[in-house]
Amino acid sequence: MLDPNGHPVVASLLDLMMAPLHPVRRRVIRHARGRVLEIGIGTAANLRLLPEDAPISELVGIEPDPHMRRRAQNRIDRLRPPFPVTLLDADAAALPFEDGSFDTILATFVLCTIPDPAAAAHEMHRALAHDGQLLWAEHTAAAGTTMRGLQKRLTPCWRQMAGGCHLDRDSVSLLQEAGFALSVHSRPRHPHHPLPVHYGTGSPAKTPTGQDTPVPPSPQ
């Protein structure tokens, strides 16, 4: 469970810890457009990775951790993006927005930490416009038994150290079960970040059963 008082140490180290994943983030967020909702904006790291000409009219970022929000606000003040940015202390599992409010929903490396990821995925589906897009990237549970077993054994300890992060969540299935039709790509294993990482886009119009792009197998 997330600490309601936040995680000051995790907030101070997050940018450094996530640096190996910046290439994946850039690949995903370059497609952001219109009114954008970022789930778990953290320190607003994605803001500095956006293209300068990103066609964004507004960015709303939700973040329950006060230490993350403070760092995010500092980054926003420093970067001064050409569109309004609003930070909210909100629960991803109970989004305070009307149905279909956003053209883009951005979720990068956040479903691993949300206490109720299934509810959050359904809320993202609800808040996305019928012609909108989900832009997502997540480290996921490995497909095979060796790595997956290690993830499962390490998760209880890692969750306490890393702000609630679960190493063994099947985030792709969570999004598909919420009704998203996904494109799924796999990032090659990084020596400094060995977890399987998948990313892609999603639409709220679910395709017939079995038509979602299958998740590529992860190396053992």
PDB file of N, CA and C in Angstrom, residues 2 37 111 165 171:
ATOM      1  N   LEU A   2       0.417   2.270  -0.680  1.00  0.00           N
ATOM      2  CA  LEU A   2       1.178   3.510  -0.712  1.00  0.00           C
ATOM      3  C   LEU A   2       1.094   4.224   0.629  1.00  0.00           C
ATOM      4  N   LEU A  37      -4.057  13.547 -19.974  1.00  0.00           N
ATOM      5  CA  LEU A  37      -4.039  13.170 -18.564  1.00  0.00           C
ATOM      6  C   LEU A  37      -2.867  12.227 -18.345  1.00  0.00           C
ATOM      7  N   LEU A 111       1.495   1.563 -13.369  1.00  0.00           N
ATOM      8  CA  LEU A 111       0.560   0.524 -12.935  1.00  0.00           C
ATOM      9  C   LEU A 111       1.200  -0.418 -11.921  1.00  0.00           C
ATOM     10  N   CYS A 165       6.122  -0.371  -5.549  1.00  0.00           N
ATOM     11  CA  CYS A 165       6.297  -0.974  -6.872  1.00  0.00           C
ATOM     12  C   CYS A 165       6.276  -2.500  -6.796  1.00  0.00           C
ATOM     13  N   SER A 171       0.794  -6.055 -16.376  1.00  0.00           N
ATOM     14  CA  SER A 171       0.102  -4.804 -16.699  1.00  0.00           C
ATOM     15  C   SER A 171      -0.575  -4.846 -18.063  1.00  0.00           C
TER      16      SER A 171
END
